[in-house]
């Protein structure tokens, strides 16, 4: 048996080593917490067991589907079974708002409380370091972008470390008074568009600039409350609001697309009130399919498709059971998928919806 003093000495050395490693991580970027292998503690099922909203969908290069929930972590479907990852397995938060994959095959999760990376064995977590924002915005084409939860900024991983960038403070305060991120979309020209409740930001690789109600020439009664954003393949910018519908920004001009197409109710309060059928006022998700159609998920009247000329309205399910779609995603096989408030994923077949997960 090893004598007591050498054992104590070894214990002190190990603790000093861990402390130094943690200190280095904090100096280089956001705090990093790594868990041990989680392979033996992952819950599995034959069917999807989520009961809260599906907030994000992603299919990785190996064909696995990742489904992010509103309250229950993330689930991975490998074609045979559903595997669940929560804070118990090392995920930084139970609400998963975005999912993406890096060039090395690591899966990244943007949550309500920081970012998690899963390498197939363990999670590496990056809590938002809002107390230490970077002094100047910078990023590359390969950078990964994430929301920063309740903080008014973004988390950006540059391949080596996670950086937190904060938005400039506004001189005037609009009703929602929040620069919390509600959506991020990369444009074909390399610009990154960042939606917040109050305003829209754009980073062109060198400079950050803001488009508020004044820059978009909105009417005095039209306050933005942005919930979704899409920079499409044709260079158009679609801005989904909770109240005033969809804004379409092209070049230097902006129109209220919902208004132009008669999709704002005549007696609309242009706020969060419930809207009747045939309207497009509360848009929580926007995406483009392989054919170039633009899809909108409205909180109340359901799904809309714009084919370049006409708008068509669909319901995921008929009657009062029709769930709200939180996200829209096109998978590797071209399937158009909708993550819904009932904890399921639906596929559009060309005419109707069917349960996919």
Tab-separated table of C-alpha atoms in Angstrom:
chain	number	residue	atom	x	y	z
A	1	UNK	CA	0.000	0.000	0.000
A	2	UNK	CA	1.245	3.491	-0.886
A	3	UNK	CA	2.164	5.621	2.184
A	4	UNK	CA	-0.305	8.362	3.169
A	5	UNK	CA	1.949	11.377	2.395
A	6	UNK	CA	2.645	10.389	-1.247
A	7	UNK	CA	-1.094	9.829	-1.725
A	8	UNK	CA	-1.905	13.300	-0.392
A	9	UNK	CA	0.815	14.803	-2.594
A	10	UNK	CA	-0.606	13.067	-5.672
A	11	UNK	CA	-4.124	14.267	-4.805
A	12	UNK	CA	-2.924	17.881	-4.537
A	13	UNK	CA	-1.099	17.654	-7.877
A	14	UNK	CA	-4.176	16.294	-9.624
A	15	UNK	CA	-6.360	19.072	-8.232
A	16	UNK	CA	-3.849	21.715	-9.255
A	17	UNK	CA	-3.752	20.257	-12.760
A	18	UNK	CA	-7.566	20.345	-13.098
A	19	UNK	CA	-7.721	23.901	-11.718
A	20	UNK	CA	-5.091	25.102	-14.188
A	21	UNK	CA	-6.922	23.464	-17.090
A	22	UNK	CA	-10.202	25.126	-16.107
A	23	UNK	CA	-8.491	28.476	-15.659
A	24	UNK	CA	-6.940	28.215	-19.134
A	25	UNK	CA	-10.307	27.405	-20.690
A	26	UNK	CA	-11.867	30.451	-19.045
A	27	UNK	CA	-9.104	32.736	-20.350
A	28	UNK	CA	-9.352	31.427	-23.898
A	29	UNK	CA	-13.121	31.726	-24.217
A	30	UNK	CA	-16.358	30.804	-22.500
A	31	UNK	CA	-16.201	28.391	-19.597
A	32	UNK	CA	-16.018	24.787	-20.789
A	33	UNK	CA	-17.405	21.813	-18.858
A	34	UNK	CA	-16.819	18.299	-20.172
A	35	UNK	CA	-18.707	15.245	-19.008
A	36	UNK	CA	-17.551	11.649	-19.069
A	37	UNK	CA	-18.992	9.082	-21.464
A	38	UNK	CA	-22.804	8.970	-21.415
A	39	UNK	CA	-23.264	5.840	-23.542
A	40	UNK	CA	-24.501	3.623	-20.689
A	41	UNK	CA	-27.080	6.086	-19.340
A	42	UNK	CA	-29.034	7.013	-22.473
A	43	UNK	CA	-32.771	6.260	-22.336
A	44	UNK	CA	-34.252	4.607	-25.441
A	45	UNK	CA	-37.721	3.909	-26.855
A	46	UNK	CA	-39.366	2.438	-29.956
A	47	UNK	CA	-41.519	5.531	-30.552
A	48	UNK	CA	-40.942	9.227	-29.932
A	49	UNK	CA	-41.863	10.063	-26.317
A	50	UNK	CA	-41.690	13.859	-26.344
A	51	UNK	CA	-44.748	15.679	-25.029
A	52	UNK	CA	-43.482	19.283	-25.360
A	53	UNK	CA	-43.005	21.309	-28.572
A	54	UNK	CA	-40.468	20.238	-31.207
A	55	UNK	CA	-38.313	23.390	-31.465
A	56	UNK	CA	-35.634	22.132	-33.903
A	57	UNK	CA	-34.977	19.341	-36.428
A	58	UNK	CA	-31.700	18.254	-38.023
A	59	UNK	CA	-30.465	15.244	-40.018
A	60	UNK	CA	-26.719	14.620	-39.820
A	61	UNK	CA	-24.442	13.299	-42.564
A	62	UNK	CA	-24.909	9.723	-41.291
A	63	UNK	CA	-28.685	9.965	-41.684
A	64	UNK	CA	-29.510	10.269	-37.972
A	65	UNK	CA	-32.358	12.616	-37.076
A	66	UNK	CA	-31.941	14.959	-34.103
A	67	UNK	CA	-35.074	16.482	-32.569
A	68	UNK	CA	-34.812	19.339	-30.088
A	69	UNK	CA	-37.660	19.802	-27.630
A	70	UNK	CA	-39.005	22.732	-25.640
A	71	UNK	CA	-38.575	21.114	-22.213
A	72	UNK	CA	-37.203	17.578	-22.581
A	73	UNK	CA	-33.766	17.874	-24.146
A	74	UNK	CA	-32.894	16.312	-27.496
A	75	UNK	CA	-33.687	12.959	-29.125
A	76	UNK	CA	-31.689	11.101	-31.784
A	77	UNK	CA	-33.364	8.600	-34.121
A	78	UNK	CA	-30.855	6.274	-35.817
A	79	UNK	CA	-33.415	4.390	-37.924
A	80	UNK	CA	-34.054	1.784	-35.239
A	81	UNK	CA	-34.689	3.493	-31.909
A	82	UNK	CA	-35.022	6.879	-30.245
A	83	UNK	CA	-32.222	7.872	-27.856
A	84	UNK	CA	-32.739	10.721	-25.388
A	85	UNK	CA	-30.178	13.220	-24.101
A	86	UNK	CA	-31.015	15.587	-21.239
A	87	UNK	CA	-29.147	17.506	-18.562
A	88	UNK	CA	-28.662	14.116	-16.882
A	89	UNK	CA	-26.439	13.028	-19.780
A	90	UNK	CA	-24.563	16.349	-19.874
A	91	UNK	CA	-26.706	18.602	-22.096
A	92	UNK	CA	-26.442	22.188	-20.832
A	93	UNK	CA	-30.211	22.887	-20.914
A	94	UNK	CA	-33.489	21.087	-21.629
A	95	UNK	CA	-34.712	23.582	-24.291
A	96	UNK	CA	-32.968	22.966	-27.626
A	97	UNK	CA	-33.619	25.773	-30.131
A	98	UNK	CA	-31.144	24.916	-32.913
A	99	UNK	CA	-29.033	21.964	-34.091
A	100	UNK	CA	-26.107	21.868	-36.536
A	101	UNK	CA	-23.115	19.716	-37.463
A	102	UNK	CA	-19.495	20.802	-37.908
A	103	UNK	CA	-16.981	19.491	-40.465
A	104	UNK	CA	-15.731	16.885	-37.976
A	105	UNK	CA	-19.175	15.382	-37.455
A	106	UNK	CA	-19.745	16.884	-34.001
A	107	UNK	CA	-23.360	17.842	-33.283
A	108	UNK	CA	-23.976	21.281	-31.765
A	109	UNK	CA	-27.047	22.369	-29.812
A	110	UNK	CA	-28.091	25.966	-29.219
A	111	UNK	CA	-30.139	25.966	-26.020
A	112	UNK	CA	-31.900	28.496	-23.814
A	113	UNK	CA	-28.850	28.534	-21.525
A	114	UNK	CA	-25.668	28.103	-23.548
A	115	UNK	CA	-24.305	25.764	-26.216
A	116	UNK	CA	-23.550	22.024	-26.073
A	117	UNK	CA	-21.369	19.962	-28.418
A	118	UNK	CA	-21.718	16.181	-28.624
A	119	UNK	CA	-18.875	14.178	-30.194
A	120	UNK	CA	-20.597	10.795	-29.957
A	121	UNK	CA	-19.102	10.031	-26.531
A	122	UNK	CA	-19.360	13.113	-24.333
A	123	UNK	CA	-20.824	16.611	-24.153
A	124	UNK	CA	-18.721	19.765	-24.070
A	125	UNK	CA	-20.697	22.700	-22.737
A	126	UNK	CA	-20.195	26.417	-23.362
A	127	UNK	CA	-22.253	28.532	-20.942
A	128	UNK	CA	-22.914	32.039	-22.253
A	129	UNK	CA	-20.191	34.357	-20.913
A	130	UNK	CA	-22.303	37.527	-21.078
A	131	UNK	CA	-20.071	39.336	-18.572
A	132	UNK	CA	-17.140	39.224	-20.991
A	133	UNK	CA	-18.326	40.199	-24.487
A	134	UNK	CA	-15.717	40.469	-27.233
A	135	UNK	CA	-14.756	44.062	-27.994
A	136	UNK	CA	-15.194	43.675	-31.779
A	137	UNK	CA	-17.351	41.388	-33.874
A	138	UNK	CA	-15.484	38.833	-36.001
A	139	UNK	CA	-16.310	35.516	-37.651
A	140	UNK	CA	-15.451	33.358	-40.655
A	141	UNK	CA	-17.610	31.490	-43.154
A	142	UNK	CA	-17.060	28.310	-41.099
A	143	UNK	CA	-18.127	29.880	-37.791
A	144	UNK	CA	-21.129	28.382	-36.000
A	145	UNK	CA	-23.761	30.839	-34.756
A	146	UNK	CA	-26.094	30.377	-31.773
A	147	UNK	CA	-28.607	32.338	-29.725
A	148	UNK	CA	-27.530	33.413	-26.239
A	149	UNK	CA	-30.711	32.700	-24.303
A	150	UNK	CA	-31.982	35.706	-22.333
A	151	UNK	CA	-28.797	37.646	-23.073
A	152	UNK	CA	-28.895	40.334	-25.767
A	153	UNK	CA	-26.217	38.961	-28.056
A	154	UNK	CA	-24.982	35.840	-29.875
A	155	UNK	CA	-22.592	32.966	-29.222
A	156	UNK	CA	-20.199	32.288	-32.117
A	157	UNK	CA	-17.768	29.340	-32.264
A	158	UNK	CA	-14.801	30.145	-34.495
A	159	UNK	CA	-13.310	26.630	-34.550
A	160	UNK	CA	-11.142	27.182	-31.489
A	161	UNK	CA	-13.281	28.920	-28.897
A	162	UNK	CA	-16.767	30.219	-28.175
A	163	UNK	CA	-17.123	34.005	-28.332
A	164	UNK	CA	-19.986	36.115	-26.993
A	165	UNK	CA	-20.845	39.247	-28.986
A	166	UNK	CA	-23.327	41.748	-27.565
A	167	UNK	CA	-25.571	44.097	-29.523
A	168	UNK	CA	-25.200	47.868	-29.208
A	169	UNK	CA	-27.672	49.531	-26.860
A	170	UNK	CA	-30.617	51.371	-28.403
A	171	UNK	CA	-31.271	55.023	-27.709
A	172	UNK	CA	-35.042	54.564	-27.980
A	173	UNK	CA	-37.069	51.802	-26.415
A	174	UNK	CA	-39.860	50.091	-28.355
A	175	UNK	CA	-42.683	48.164	-26.657
A	176	UNK	CA	-40.959	44.773	-26.536
A	177	UNK	CA	-37.576	46.270	-25.581
A	178	UNK	CA	-35.523	43.147	-26.132
A	179	UNK	CA	-32.563	42.128	-28.248
A	180	UNK	CA	-32.822	38.467	-27.368
A	181	UNK	CA	-32.190	36.380	-30.501
A	182	UNK	CA	-35.210	34.680	-32.093
A	183	UNK	CA	-33.609	33.490	-35.339
A	184	UNK	CA	-30.371	33.394	-37.374
A	185	UNK	CA	-30.101	32.946	-41.159
A	186	UNK	CA	-27.020	32.927	-43.405
A	187	UNK	CA	-27.478	34.574	-46.809
A	188	UNK	CA	-26.053	33.437	-50.140
A	189	UNK	CA	-23.745	36.489	-50.158
A	190	UNK	CA	-22.175	35.458	-46.837
A	191	UNK	CA	-24.021	37.934	-44.640
A	192	UNK	CA	-25.474	36.671	-41.373
A	193	UNK	CA	-28.923	38.004	-40.460
A	194	UNK	CA	-29.883	37.945	-36.793
A	195	UNK	CA	-33.470	38.480	-35.669
A	196	UNK	CA	-34.318	39.781	-32.207
A	197	UNK	CA	-37.704	40.651	-30.757
A	198	UNK	CA	-37.266	44.373	-31.449
A	199	UNK	CA	-34.849	44.697	-34.339
A	200	UNK	CA	-32.962	43.018	-37.138
A	201	UNK	CA	-29.142	42.886	-37.273
A	202	UNK	CA	-26.802	42.045	-40.128
A	203	UNK	CA	-23.109	41.102	-39.924
A	204	UNK	CA	-21.268	41.287	-43.260
A	205	UNK	CA	-17.994	39.817	-41.991
A	206	UNK	CA	-16.605	43.163	-40.893
A	207	UNK	CA	-19.416	45.406	-39.696
A	208	UNK	CA	-22.602	44.941	-37.692
A	209	UNK	CA	-25.543	47.145	-38.605
A	210	UNK	CA	-29.113	47.322	-37.355
A	211	UNK	CA	-32.455	47.587	-39.180
A	212	UNK	CA	-35.194	48.817	-36.866
A	213	UNK	CA	-38.737	49.991	-37.625
A	214	UNK	CA	-37.413	53.332	-38.858
A	215	UNK	CA	-34.882	51.796	-41.279
A	216	UNK	CA	-37.549	49.449	-42.636
A	217	UNK	CA	-39.948	52.405	-43.095
A	218	UNK	CA	-42.747	50.777	-41.118
A	219	UNK	CA	-45.853	52.754	-40.242
A	220	UNK	CA	-45.923	54.303	-36.773
A	221	UNK	CA	-48.516	51.768	-35.626
A	222	UNK	CA	-46.445	48.813	-36.865
A	223	UNK	CA	-44.023	47.672	-34.197
A	224	UNK	CA	-41.848	44.693	-34.955
A	225	UNK	CA	-41.983	41.613	-32.740
A	226	UNK	CA	-39.794	39.264	-34.775
A	227	UNK	CA	-40.052	35.506	-34.260
A	228	UNK	CA	-38.452	34.116	-37.454
A	229	UNK	CA	-36.050	35.037	-40.269
A	230	UNK	CA	-35.054	33.567	-43.645
A	231	UNK	CA	-32.503	34.759	-46.195
A	232	UNK	CA	-33.631	32.760	-49.240
A	233	UNK	CA	-31.742	31.474	-52.304
A	234	UNK	CA	-32.798	34.498	-54.396
A	235	UNK	CA	-31.353	37.068	-52.004
A	236	UNK	CA	-34.685	38.031	-50.458
A	237	UNK	CA	-35.095	38.476	-46.713
A	238	UNK	CA	-38.291	37.256	-45.049
A	239	UNK	CA	-39.045	38.564	-41.554
A	240	UNK	CA	-41.792	36.812	-39.572
A	241	UNK	CA	-43.503	38.789	-36.828
A	242	UNK	CA	-45.899	38.004	-34.005
A	243	UNK	CA	-48.613	40.533	-34.847
A	244	UNK	CA	-47.807	42.368	-38.085
A	245	UNK	CA	-47.180	39.281	-40.228
A	246	UNK	CA	-44.371	38.882	-42.775
A	247	UNK	CA	-42.082	41.665	-43.952
A	248	UNK	CA	-40.231	41.165	-47.252
A	249	UNK	CA	-36.926	43.049	-47.554
A	250	UNK	CA	-35.347	43.193	-51.001
A	251	UNK	CA	-32.467	45.505	-51.857
A	252	UNK	CA	-33.267	48.746	-50.071
A	253	UNK	CA	-37.051	48.274	-50.063
A	254	UNK	CA	-39.317	46.625	-47.506
A	255	UNK	CA	-42.997	45.775	-47.858
A	256	UNK	CA	-45.469	44.175	-45.502
A	257	UNK	CA	-46.007	40.966	-47.484
A	258	UNK	CA	-49.022	39.963	-45.380
A	259	UNK	CA	-50.678	43.327	-45.929
A	260	UNK	CA	-49.931	43.326	-49.672
A	261	UNK	CA	-51.610	39.927	-50.021
A	262	UNK	CA	-54.676	40.779	-47.932
A	263	UNK	CA	-53.630	38.490	-45.074
A	264	UNK	CA	-54.018	40.984	-42.231
A	265	UNK	CA	-57.484	40.873	-40.677
A	266	UNK	CA	-59.471	44.083	-41.094
A	267	UNK	CA	-59.944	44.444	-37.323
A	268	UNK	CA	-56.508	43.124	-36.387
A	269	UNK	CA	-54.881	44.661	-33.345
A	270	UNK	CA	-51.500	43.835	-34.952
A	271	UNK	CA	-50.337	42.311	-31.686
A	272	UNK	CA	-50.414	38.896	-30.050
A	273	UNK	CA	-54.198	38.481	-30.168
A	274	UNK	CA	-55.637	35.350	-31.796
A	275	UNK	CA	-56.174	35.667	-35.570
A	276	UNK	CA	-58.940	34.056	-37.655
A	277	UNK	CA	-58.515	31.647	-40.559
A	278	UNK	CA	-57.109	33.090	-43.773
A	279	UNK	CA	-54.607	35.416	-42.108
A	280	UNK	CA	-50.824	35.509	-41.793
A	281	UNK	CA	-50.057	37.585	-38.708
A	282	UNK	CA	-48.127	35.398	-36.229
A	283	UNK	CA	-45.222	33.727	-38.040
A	284	UNK	CA	-42.939	31.579	-35.873
A	285	UNK	CA	-41.036	29.725	-38.624
A	286	UNK	CA	-40.036	30.348	-42.270
A	287	UNK	CA	-38.143	28.066	-44.643
A	288	UNK	CA	-37.529	27.407	-48.332
A	289	UNK	CA	-37.985	24.003	-49.957
A	290	UNK	CA	-35.927	22.422	-52.759
A	291	UNK	CA	-38.259	23.889	-55.412
A	292	UNK	CA	-37.872	27.444	-54.106
A	293	UNK	CA	-41.292	27.658	-52.444
A	294	UNK	CA	-41.367	29.722	-49.244
A	295	UNK	CA	-43.182	28.182	-46.270
A	296	UNK	CA	-44.600	30.035	-43.270
A	297	UNK	CA	-45.796	28.515	-40.003
A	298	UNK	CA	-48.473	30.738	-38.453
A	299	UNK	CA	-49.460	30.245	-34.822
A	300	UNK	CA	-53.210	30.327	-35.548
A	301	UNK	CA	-54.288	29.598	-39.190
A	302	UNK	CA	-51.586	26.955	-39.776
A	303	UNK	CA	-49.150	26.555	-42.673
A	304	UNK	CA	-48.838	28.787	-45.755
A	305	UNK	CA	-46.916	28.137	-48.990
A	306	UNK	CA	-45.850	30.867	-51.414
A	307	UNK	CA	-44.932	29.515	-54.869
A	308	UNK	CA	-43.852	32.875	-56.252
A	309	UNK	CA	-47.339	33.877	-57.322
A	310	UNK	CA	-49.968	32.313	-55.086
A	311	UNK	CA	-50.449	31.687	-51.376
A	312	UNK	CA	-51.946	28.350	-50.238
A	313	UNK	CA	-53.082	27.585	-46.693
A	314	UNK	CA	-52.849	24.121	-45.073
A	315	UNK	CA	-53.697	22.601	-41.724
A	316	UNK	CA	-51.492	19.892	-40.227
A	317	UNK	CA	-54.614	18.305	-38.787
A	318	UNK	CA	-58.269	19.228	-39.184
A	319	UNK	CA	-60.384	20.721	-36.415
A	320	UNK	CA	-59.356	21.882	-32.968
A	321	UNK	CA	-56.566	19.287	-32.793
A	322	UNK	CA	-54.487	21.171	-35.375
A	323	UNK	CA	-51.073	21.725	-33.707
A	324	UNK	CA	-48.876	24.790	-34.150
A	325	UNK	CA	-45.618	24.291	-36.076
A	326	UNK	CA	-42.525	25.644	-34.318
A	327	UNK	CA	-39.975	24.790	-37.005
A	328	UNK	CA	-39.691	23.789	-40.682
A	329	UNK	CA	-36.858	21.641	-42.072
A	330	UNK	CA	-35.935	19.878	-45.323
A	331	UNK	CA	-34.054	16.619	-44.693
A	332	UNK	CA	-31.355	14.913	-46.789
A	333	UNK	CA	-34.002	13.122	-48.859
A	334	UNK	CA	-35.961	16.269	-49.649
A	335	UNK	CA	-38.734	15.578	-47.135
A	336	UNK	CA	-40.346	18.782	-45.866
A	337	UNK	CA	-40.764	18.359	-42.105
A	338	UNK	CA	-42.643	20.394	-39.498
A	339	UNK	CA	-41.901	20.221	-35.763
A	340	UNK	CA	-45.169	20.674	-33.905
A	341	UNK	CA	-46.486	21.733	-30.511
A	342	UNK	CA	-47.887	18.249	-29.803
A	343	UNK	CA	-44.392	16.700	-29.625
A	344	UNK	CA	-44.516	15.153	-33.114
A	345	UNK	CA	-42.893	15.780	-36.500
A	346	UNK	CA	-45.089	15.887	-39.614
A	347	UNK	CA	-44.161	15.454	-43.287
A	348	UNK	CA	-45.845	17.250	-46.180
A	349	UNK	CA	-46.608	14.792	-48.987
A	350	UNK	CA	-47.516	17.351	-51.653
A	351	UNK	CA	-51.166	17.622	-50.686
A	352	UNK	CA	-51.480	16.825	-47.001
A	353	UNK	CA	-49.550	16.120	-43.790
A	354	UNK	CA	-48.780	12.808	-42.138
A	355	UNK	CA	-47.006	11.963	-38.898
A	356	UNK	CA	-43.304	11.309	-39.544
A	357	UNK	CA	-42.154	10.862	-35.934
